[in-house]
């Protein structure tokens, strides 16, 4: 039988986070009491105010194509947000709104990469980065971490070649929850500037941050680095809107224009009435996400107190993950055992470029976390 699948498609791994989630849901549907600590999505309903805005917009017939980069009103509101909260001055034609931050990132890779261009990704990384780079014809280059689980700059320096086009920064990080300090960002910015490398700053977990800390956008450090940055953000995490699919990027005008052209020829505009709902999200802002973030902080603190003493992890100051090591057990073997014997669904660290770790998400109830800690305790005693 003739093989019709492209070489490009064959190279791509399915998203591990989404696959484990699917498997856990299937087991739950069979009546097995699986504690699902796999997928990273807030377990809260989207705030009522946002839903009402979408409903209202539907009733008013806002159901047609919009400007393919997103309605001007929303791009203006995003500019205001970036200025107010991140000290970043952008104009609406430097913003492209897409169907989720994942889509923004993929459009971006298509817009900046020539065949063989290299993108440096520090491990552990979010599962989709290397695959997106490959799909766009680029070459992912994995960089080591330091003891803080931020990028090891000496290794980054060694990896840079004339083909290096971009570096991907994700702070707060998926899968570790680690937040880069200002000094770490300054040192990174200096290196990237000196070697003329773009910085893709994925700031999707920006608001999910604890202990009164704030995530700094690397683009806000100087106008020189801002000119080399593409800031990516979205509504999925902050406003618990994963299923609505809305994200955006802010970029120097030539890159934003290239992204806008790609989007106009592929998916066109993000969903019309979702854009109207996003306007309300940005307007009401903190009031909508603060209660959720406070609950995440409680759960993070609970896990710090109750995870088995034998497990080690970098302390998560943001996002809703722990990246745990239980010793030298290969992560896929461990994840399979945890699911089959203890009914806990976790994502193997291998998929994040760090075997010997597993990622757990605490976007689930305290009740579930309590049970998960008991089961992990039993699992650890078994090894
Ligand atoms: N970046 C990171 C680091 C993520 O964890 C996610 C999770 N989905 C995304 C981007 C994309 O989010 P979305 O497409 O839902 O906006
Ligand atoms: N980003 C989330 C996660 O890492 C959602 C799933 C996905 O898009 O990968 O679990």
Short mmCIF file of C-alpha atoms and ligand atoms in Angstrom, two decimals:
data_model
loop_
_atom_site.label_atom_id
_atom_site.label_comp_id
_atom_site.label_asym_id
_atom_site.label_seq_id
_atom_site.Cartn_x
_atom_site.Cartn_y
_atom_site.Cartn_z
CA UNK A 1 0.00 0.00 0.00
CA UNK A 2 1.36 3.40 -0.97
CA UNK A 3 2.44 5.55 1.98
CA UNK A 4 0.75 8.93 1.74
CA UNK A 5 2.01 10.43 4.99
CA UNK A 6 4.67 13.12 4.68
CA UNK A 7 8.14 12.73 6.17
CA UNK A 8 7.47 15.91 8.15
CA UNK A 9 4.36 14.44 9.76
CA UNK A 10 6.16 11.19 10.52
CA UNK A 11 8.80 13.04 12.48
CA UNK A 12 6.26 14.56 14.84
CA UNK A 13 5.40 13.01 18.19
CA UNK A 14 1.81 13.31 19.43
CA UNK A 15 1.48 15.72 22.39
CA UNK A 16 2.36 13.62 25.46
CA UNK A 17 0.38 15.87 27.81
CA UNK A 18 -2.77 15.45 25.74
CA UNK A 19 -2.20 11.70 25.21
CA UNK A 20 -1.86 10.89 28.92
CA UNK A 21 -4.93 13.00 29.63
CA UNK A 22 -6.92 11.04 27.04
CA UNK A 23 -5.81 7.71 28.53
CA UNK A 24 -6.75 8.87 32.06
CA UNK A 25 -10.19 9.99 30.89
CA UNK A 26 -10.79 6.66 29.15
CA UNK A 27 -9.98 4.79 32.37
CA UNK A 28 -12.27 7.11 34.34
CA UNK A 29 -15.07 6.38 31.85
CA UNK A 30 -14.57 2.66 32.53
CA UNK A 31 -15.28 3.41 36.20
CA UNK A 32 -11.65 3.25 37.38
CA UNK A 33 -10.91 5.92 39.96
CA UNK A 34 -7.88 7.54 38.32
CA UNK A 35 -6.44 10.70 39.86
CA UNK A 36 -5.59 12.73 36.82
CA UNK A 37 -2.50 14.85 37.45
CA UNK A 38 -1.56 14.93 33.79
CA UNK A 39 -2.93 17.77 31.73
CA UNK A 40 -2.18 21.39 32.49
CA UNK A 41 -5.51 23.14 32.48
CA UNK A 42 -7.21 25.02 35.31
CA UNK A 43 -9.98 22.90 36.88
CA UNK A 44 -12.13 26.01 37.40
CA UNK A 45 -15.05 27.00 35.24
CA UNK A 46 -14.55 30.05 33.01
CA UNK A 47 -15.81 33.08 34.99
CA UNK A 48 -19.50 33.85 34.46
CA UNK A 49 -18.81 37.41 33.24
CA UNK A 50 -16.76 36.05 30.33
CA UNK A 51 -19.41 33.51 29.37
CA UNK A 52 -22.13 36.17 29.47
CA UNK A 53 -20.11 38.42 27.17
CA UNK A 54 -19.81 35.59 24.62
CA UNK A 55 -23.56 34.90 24.87
CA UNK A 56 -24.40 38.55 24.44
CA UNK A 57 -22.13 38.83 21.45
CA UNK A 58 -23.79 35.80 19.83
CA UNK A 59 -27.23 37.30 20.45
CA UNK A 60 -26.09 40.49 18.78
CA UNK A 61 -25.05 38.51 15.71
CA UNK A 62 -21.32 38.98 16.02
CA UNK A 63 -20.78 35.75 14.11
CA UNK A 64 -18.91 36.69 10.97
CA UNK A 65 -15.29 36.88 9.82
CA UNK A 66 -13.32 39.57 11.60
CA UNK A 67 -9.98 41.18 10.78
CA UNK A 68 -7.82 38.05 10.49
CA UNK A 69 -5.35 39.30 13.14
CA UNK A 70 -8.21 39.92 15.58
CA UNK A 71 -10.58 42.86 16.06
CA UNK A 72 -8.90 46.24 16.54
CA UNK A 73 -10.66 46.78 19.88
CA UNK A 74 -9.09 43.60 21.29
CA UNK A 75 -5.63 44.36 19.90
CA UNK A 76 -5.89 47.80 21.51
CA UNK A 77 -6.93 46.25 24.83
CA UNK A 78 -3.94 43.86 24.60
CA UNK A 79 -1.63 46.85 23.97
CA UNK A 80 -3.06 48.54 27.08
CA UNK A 81 -2.54 45.36 29.12
CA UNK A 82 1.06 45.00 27.94
CA UNK A 83 1.75 48.65 28.76
CA UNK A 84 0.04 48.67 32.16
CA UNK A 85 1.20 45.29 33.44
CA UNK A 86 4.46 44.60 31.61
CA UNK A 87 5.78 48.11 30.80
CA UNK A 88 5.78 47.20 27.11
CA UNK A 89 4.69 49.72 24.46
CA UNK A 90 3.24 48.07 21.38
CA UNK A 91 0.91 49.32 18.65
CA UNK A 92 -2.10 47.27 17.50
CA UNK A 93 -0.40 46.33 14.23
CA UNK A 94 2.33 44.63 16.26
CA UNK A 95 -0.22 42.27 17.83
CA UNK A 96 -1.69 39.12 16.22
CA UNK A 97 -4.48 37.28 18.02
CA UNK A 98 -4.72 33.55 17.24
CA UNK A 99 -6.53 30.35 18.25
CA UNK A 100 -4.51 29.80 21.42
CA UNK A 101 -0.91 30.55 22.34
CA UNK A 102 0.01 27.22 20.77
CA UNK A 103 -1.24 28.57 17.46
CA UNK A 104 0.64 31.86 17.99
CA UNK A 105 3.85 29.91 18.58
CA UNK A 106 3.37 27.73 15.52
CA UNK A 107 2.59 30.72 13.28
CA UNK A 108 5.70 32.37 14.64
CA UNK A 109 7.95 29.40 13.83
CA UNK A 110 6.56 29.43 10.28
CA UNK A 111 7.26 33.15 10.07
CA UNK A 112 10.88 33.15 11.24
CA UNK A 113 12.46 29.81 10.32
CA UNK A 114 14.30 28.94 7.11
CA UNK A 115 15.21 25.28 6.48
CA UNK A 116 17.89 24.20 8.96
CA UNK A 117 17.64 27.29 11.19
CA UNK A 118 18.33 26.36 14.78
CA UNK A 119 16.16 27.20 17.79
CA UNK A 120 17.68 26.70 21.22
CA UNK A 121 15.29 25.27 23.79
CA UNK A 122 16.37 24.87 27.41
CA UNK A 123 15.38 21.53 28.99
CA UNK A 124 13.12 20.73 30.66
CA UNK A 125 10.78 22.29 28.11
CA UNK A 126 7.10 22.22 27.21
CA UNK A 127 6.49 19.19 24.95
CA UNK A 128 5.32 21.15 21.91
CA UNK A 129 8.31 23.45 21.34
CA UNK A 130 10.68 21.01 19.57
CA UNK A 131 7.89 19.54 17.47
CA UNK A 132 6.73 22.96 16.27
CA UNK A 133 10.28 23.92 15.33
CA UNK A 134 10.63 20.70 13.30
CA UNK A 135 7.27 21.18 11.58
CA UNK A 136 8.40 24.62 10.45
CA UNK A 137 11.59 23.13 8.94
CA UNK A 138 13.90 24.21 11.77
CA UNK A 139 16.22 22.28 14.01
CA UNK A 140 15.58 22.19 17.77
CA UNK A 141 18.80 22.36 19.82
CA UNK A 142 18.41 21.37 23.45
CA UNK A 143 20.31 23.30 26.09
CA UNK A 144 21.15 22.12 29.62
CA UNK A 145 19.78 23.59 32.82
CA UNK A 146 21.63 24.81 35.88
CA UNK A 147 20.86 23.81 39.48
CA UNK A 148 18.00 26.35 39.60
CA UNK A 149 16.41 24.70 36.56
CA UNK A 150 16.92 27.86 34.49
CA UNK A 151 19.10 27.89 31.36
CA UNK A 152 22.80 27.10 31.81
CA UNK A 153 24.32 30.11 30.06
CA UNK A 154 27.74 28.51 29.51
CA UNK A 155 26.09 25.70 27.60
CA UNK A 156 23.94 28.14 25.65
CA UNK A 157 27.08 30.06 24.64
CA UNK A 158 28.63 26.83 23.33
CA UNK A 159 25.54 25.87 21.37
CA UNK A 160 25.19 29.11 19.40
CA UNK A 161 26.16 28.77 15.72
CA UNK A 162 25.64 31.05 12.70
CA UNK A 163 22.39 29.11 12.16
CA UNK A 164 20.93 29.96 15.59
CA UNK A 165 17.82 32.03 14.96
CA UNK A 166 15.96 32.02 18.25
CA UNK A 167 15.86 30.99 21.87
CA UNK A 168 12.65 29.94 23.69
CA UNK A 169 12.15 31.28 27.20
CA UNK A 170 9.21 30.12 29.34
CA UNK A 171 8.86 31.80 32.73
CA UNK A 172 6.99 30.76 34.86
CA UNK A 173 7.96 27.43 33.39
CA UNK A 174 6.03 24.41 32.26
CA UNK A 175 6.99 21.80 33.55
CA UNK A 176 8.89 23.12 36.61
CA UNK A 177 7.03 26.24 37.78
CA UNK A 178 10.40 27.98 38.11
CA UNK A 179 10.35 31.76 37.60
CA UNK A 180 13.45 33.51 36.22
CA UNK A 181 14.89 36.28 38.42
CA UNK A 182 15.62 39.74 36.99
CA UNK A 183 19.36 39.05 37.10
CA UNK A 184 18.92 35.76 35.21
CA UNK A 185 16.88 37.57 32.55
CA UNK A 186 19.44 40.37 32.27
CA UNK A 187 22.30 37.93 31.75
CA UNK A 188 20.30 36.00 29.18
CA UNK A 189 19.26 39.19 27.35
CA UNK A 190 22.86 40.36 27.18
CA UNK A 191 23.99 37.11 25.60
CA UNK A 192 21.13 36.98 23.09
CA UNK A 193 21.71 40.60 22.08
CA UNK A 194 25.43 40.10 21.60
CA UNK A 195 24.79 37.14 19.27
CA UNK A 196 21.78 38.63 17.40
CA UNK A 197 19.35 35.94 18.45
CA UNK A 198 15.59 36.34 18.75
CA UNK A 199 13.97 35.62 22.11
CA UNK A 200 10.57 33.94 22.05
CA UNK A 201 9.16 34.68 25.50
CA UNK A 202 6.22 32.42 26.34
CA UNK A 203 4.50 34.21 29.22
CA UNK A 204 1.31 32.15 29.38
CA UNK A 205 1.68 31.38 33.13
CA UNK A 206 2.46 35.00 33.98
CA UNK A 207 -0.44 35.47 36.40
CA UNK A 208 -0.24 32.10 38.08
CA UNK A 209 2.46 33.06 40.52
CA UNK A 210 2.77 32.79 44.31
CA UNK A 211 4.09 34.48 47.44
CA UNK A 212 3.58 38.00 46.06
CA UNK A 213 6.16 37.44 43.33
CA UNK A 214 5.75 38.90 39.82
CA UNK A 215 6.93 37.51 36.52
CA UNK A 216 9.13 39.96 34.63
CA UNK A 217 8.90 40.07 30.86
CA UNK A 218 12.41 39.90 29.39
CA UNK A 219 11.21 42.31 26.68
CA UNK A 220 10.75 45.03 29.31
CA UNK A 221 14.45 45.14 30.24
CA UNK A 222 15.53 47.50 27.44
CA UNK A 223 14.33 48.77 24.07
CA UNK A 224 17.17 46.81 22.41
CA UNK A 225 15.98 43.46 23.76
CA UNK A 226 12.32 44.36 23.09
CA UNK A 227 13.26 44.73 19.41
CA UNK A 228 14.53 41.14 19.48
CA UNK A 229 11.63 39.66 21.47
CA UNK A 230 8.36 38.08 20.56
CA UNK A 231 6.06 38.01 23.60
CA UNK A 232 3.49 35.19 23.58
CA UNK A 233 0.56 35.06 25.96
CA UNK A 234 -3.07 33.93 26.05
CA UNK A 235 -6.33 33.51 27.91
CA UNK A 236 -6.26 29.73 28.56
CA UNK A 237 -4.53 29.73 31.93
CA UNK A 238 -5.20 33.17 33.45
CA UNK A 239 -8.94 33.09 32.76
CA UNK A 240 -9.46 29.34 32.68
CA UNK A 241 -10.41 29.46 29.00
CA UNK A 242 -8.50 26.48 27.57
CA UNK A 243 -11.35 25.31 25.36
CA UNK A 244 -12.10 28.76 23.96
CA UNK A 245 -8.76 28.82 22.09
CA UNK A 246 -7.45 32.37 22.29
CA UNK A 247 -3.86 33.54 22.46
CA UNK A 248 -1.72 36.32 21.02
CA UNK A 249 1.76 37.51 20.27
CA UNK A 250 3.39 40.92 20.29
CA UNK A 251 6.36 41.35 17.96
CA UNK A 252 8.42 43.86 15.99
CA UNK A 253 6.27 45.03 13.06
CA UNK A 254 7.97 43.00 10.29
CA UNK A 255 7.58 39.75 12.22
CA UNK A 256 4.00 40.56 13.26
CA UNK A 257 3.18 41.25 9.61
CA UNK A 258 4.66 37.92 8.50
CA UNK A 259 2.65 36.10 11.20
CA UNK A 260 -0.51 37.99 10.17
CA UNK A 261 -0.01 37.00 6.51
CA UNK A 262 0.42 33.32 7.44
CA UNK A 263 -2.70 33.40 9.60
CA UNK A 264 -4.72 35.17 6.89
CA UNK A 265 -3.92 32.33 4.46
CA UNK A 266 -4.48 29.47 6.90
CA UNK A 267 -6.95 29.80 9.77
CA UNK A 268 -8.14 33.44 9.33
CA UNK A 269 -9.47 35.16 12.44
CA UNK A 270 -9.82 33.66 15.92
CA UNK A 271 -13.49 32.97 16.80
CA UNK A 272 -15.46 36.22 16.58
CA UNK A 273 -17.52 36.04 19.79
CA UNK A 274 -14.58 34.65 21.79
CA UNK A 275 -12.73 37.86 20.99
CA UNK A 276 -15.59 39.88 22.52
CA UNK A 277 -15.50 37.70 25.62
CA UNK A 278 -11.75 38.28 25.88
CA UNK A 279 -12.36 42.02 26.02
CA UNK A 280 -14.39 41.52 29.19
CA UNK A 281 -11.70 39.24 30.62
CA UNK A 282 -9.07 41.94 30.16
CA UNK A 283 -11.36 44.62 31.56
CA UNK A 284 -12.32 42.78 34.75
CA UNK A 285 -8.92 41.16 34.96
CA UNK A 286 -7.61 40.49 38.51
CA UNK A 287 -11.04 40.16 40.02
CA UNK A 288 -11.61 37.13 37.78
CA UNK A 289 -8.34 35.28 38.29
CA UNK A 290 -7.32 36.16 41.86
CA UNK A 291 -9.56 33.56 43.60
CA UNK A 292 -8.22 30.83 41.31
CA UNK A 293 -4.59 31.82 41.89
CA UNK A 294 -5.17 31.88 45.67
CA UNK A 295 -6.51 28.32 45.47
CA UNK A 296 -3.51 27.21 43.39
CA UNK A 297 -1.23 28.70 46.06
CA UNK A 298 -3.02 26.69 48.78
CA UNK A 299 -2.59 23.50 46.78
CA UNK A 300 1.07 24.20 46.06
CA UNK A 301 1.68 24.71 49.78
CA UNK A 302 -0.24 21.53 50.61
CA UNK A 303 1.96 19.51 48.23
CA UNK A 304 5.17 21.00 49.59
CA UNK A 305 4.08 19.78 53.04
CA UNK A 306 2.65 16.42 52.01
CA UNK A 307 4.63 15.00 49.10
CA UNK A 308 6.77 12.05 50.23
CA UNK A 309 10.09 13.21 51.73
CA UNK A 310 12.01 11.06 49.26
CA UNK A 311 10.92 13.02 46.18
CA UNK A 312 12.93 16.04 45.09
CA UNK A 313 11.88 18.94 42.88
CA UNK A 314 12.62 22.57 42.10
CA UNK A 315 10.25 24.74 44.16
CA UNK A 316 7.44 25.97 41.90
CA UNK A 317 6.98 29.74 42.34
CA UNK A 318 4.46 29.81 39.50
CA UNK A 319 2.31 27.75 37.10
CA UNK A 320 0.58 24.62 38.49
CA UNK A 321 3.12 21.86 38.20
CA UNK A 322 5.70 19.98 40.25
CA UNK A 323 8.55 18.34 38.37
CA UNK A 324 9.43 15.43 40.60
CA UNK A 325 12.35 13.07 40.75
CA UNK A 326 11.98 9.72 42.47
CA UNK A 327 15.55 8.64 41.81
CA UNK A 328 16.96 6.96 38.73
CA UNK A 329 13.82 5.22 37.49
CA UNK A 330 13.16 5.85 33.76
CA UNK A 331 10.19 8.17 33.62
CA UNK A 332 8.04 6.21 31.17
CA UNK A 333 8.36 3.08 33.29
CA UNK A 334 7.49 5.07 36.40
CA UNK A 335 4.50 6.81 34.81
CA UNK A 336 3.13 3.48 33.54
CA UNK A 337 3.53 1.91 36.96
CA UNK A 338 1.89 4.86 38.69
CA UNK A 339 -1.08 4.63 36.36
CA UNK A 340 -1.50 0.87 36.36
CA UNK A 341 -0.75 0.09 39.99
CA UNK A 342 -1.70 3.30 41.82
CA UNK A 343 -4.16 4.92 39.40
CA UNK A 344 -2.33 8.24 39.25
CA UNK A 345 -1.89 9.78 35.80
CA UNK A 346 1.33 11.80 35.40
CA UNK A 347 3.40 12.85 32.38
CA UNK A 348 6.86 11.23 31.96
CA UNK A 349 9.73 13.71 32.18
CA UNK A 350 11.24 12.20 29.03
CA UNK A 351 8.68 14.10 26.98
CA UNK A 352 9.95 17.34 28.54
CA UNK A 353 13.57 16.43 27.78
CA UNK A 354 14.37 15.23 31.32
CA UNK A 355 14.13 11.54 32.07
CA UNK A 356 14.15 10.53 35.76
CA UNK A 357 11.44 13.11 36.42
CA UNK A 358 7.67 13.09 36.21
CA UNK A 359 5.36 16.10 35.95
CA UNK A 360 2.30 16.36 38.13
CA UNK A 361 -0.27 19.10 37.68
CA UNK A 362 -2.06 20.48 40.74
CA UNK A 363 -4.92 21.83 38.70
CA UNK A 364 -7.19 19.44 40.56
CA UNK A 365 -9.03 19.49 43.90
CA UNK A 366 -7.30 19.34 47.30
CA UNK A 367 -9.26 16.17 47.88
CA UNK A 368 -7.62 14.55 44.85
CA UNK A 369 -4.23 15.86 45.89
CA UNK A 370 -4.65 14.32 49.33
CA UNK A 371 -5.37 10.93 47.74
CA UNK A 372 -2.52 11.41 45.27
CA UNK A 373 -0.06 12.04 48.13
CA UNK A 374 -1.18 8.84 49.89
CA UNK A 375 -0.79 6.84 46.69
CA UNK A 376 2.61 8.38 45.92
CA UNK A 377 3.72 7.52 49.44
CA UNK A 378 2.78 3.89 48.82
CA UNK A 379 4.51 3.95 45.42
CA UNK A 380 7.71 5.37 46.89
CA UNK A 381 7.70 2.70 49.61
CA UNK A 382 7.48 0.10 46.81
CA UNK A 383 10.69 1.21 45.11
N1 LIG B 1 2.82 27.51 26.34
C1 LIG B 1 2.89 26.69 27.39
C2 LIG B 1 4.15 26.67 28.19
C3 LIG B 1 1.82 25.89 27.76
O1 LIG B 1 1.91 25.08 28.83
C4 LIG B 1 0.65 25.93 26.99
C5 LIG B 1 -0.45 25.00 27.44
N2 LIG B 1 -1.39 24.68 26.68
C6 LIG B 1 0.62 26.80 25.88
C7 LIG B 1 1.72 27.57 25.58
C8 LIG B 1 -0.54 26.91 24.94
O2 LIG B 1 -1.72 27.30 25.51
P1 LIG B 1 -3.01 27.61 24.65
O3 LIG B 1 -2.75 27.15 23.26
O4 LIG B 1 -4.12 26.90 25.30
O5 LIG B 1 -3.16 29.12 24.69
N1 LIG B 2 0.03 23.01 28.11
C1 LIG B 2 -0.76 22.11 28.86
C2 LIG B 2 0.09 20.98 29.37
O1 LIG B 2 1.29 21.04 29.25
C3 LIG B 2 -1.97 21.68 28.08
C4 LIG B 2 -1.79 20.56 27.11
C5 LIG B 2 -0.97 20.96 25.93
O2 LIG B 2 -1.42 21.79 25.15
O3 LIG B 2 0.16 20.46 25.88
O4 LIG B 2 -0.41 20.04 29.92
#
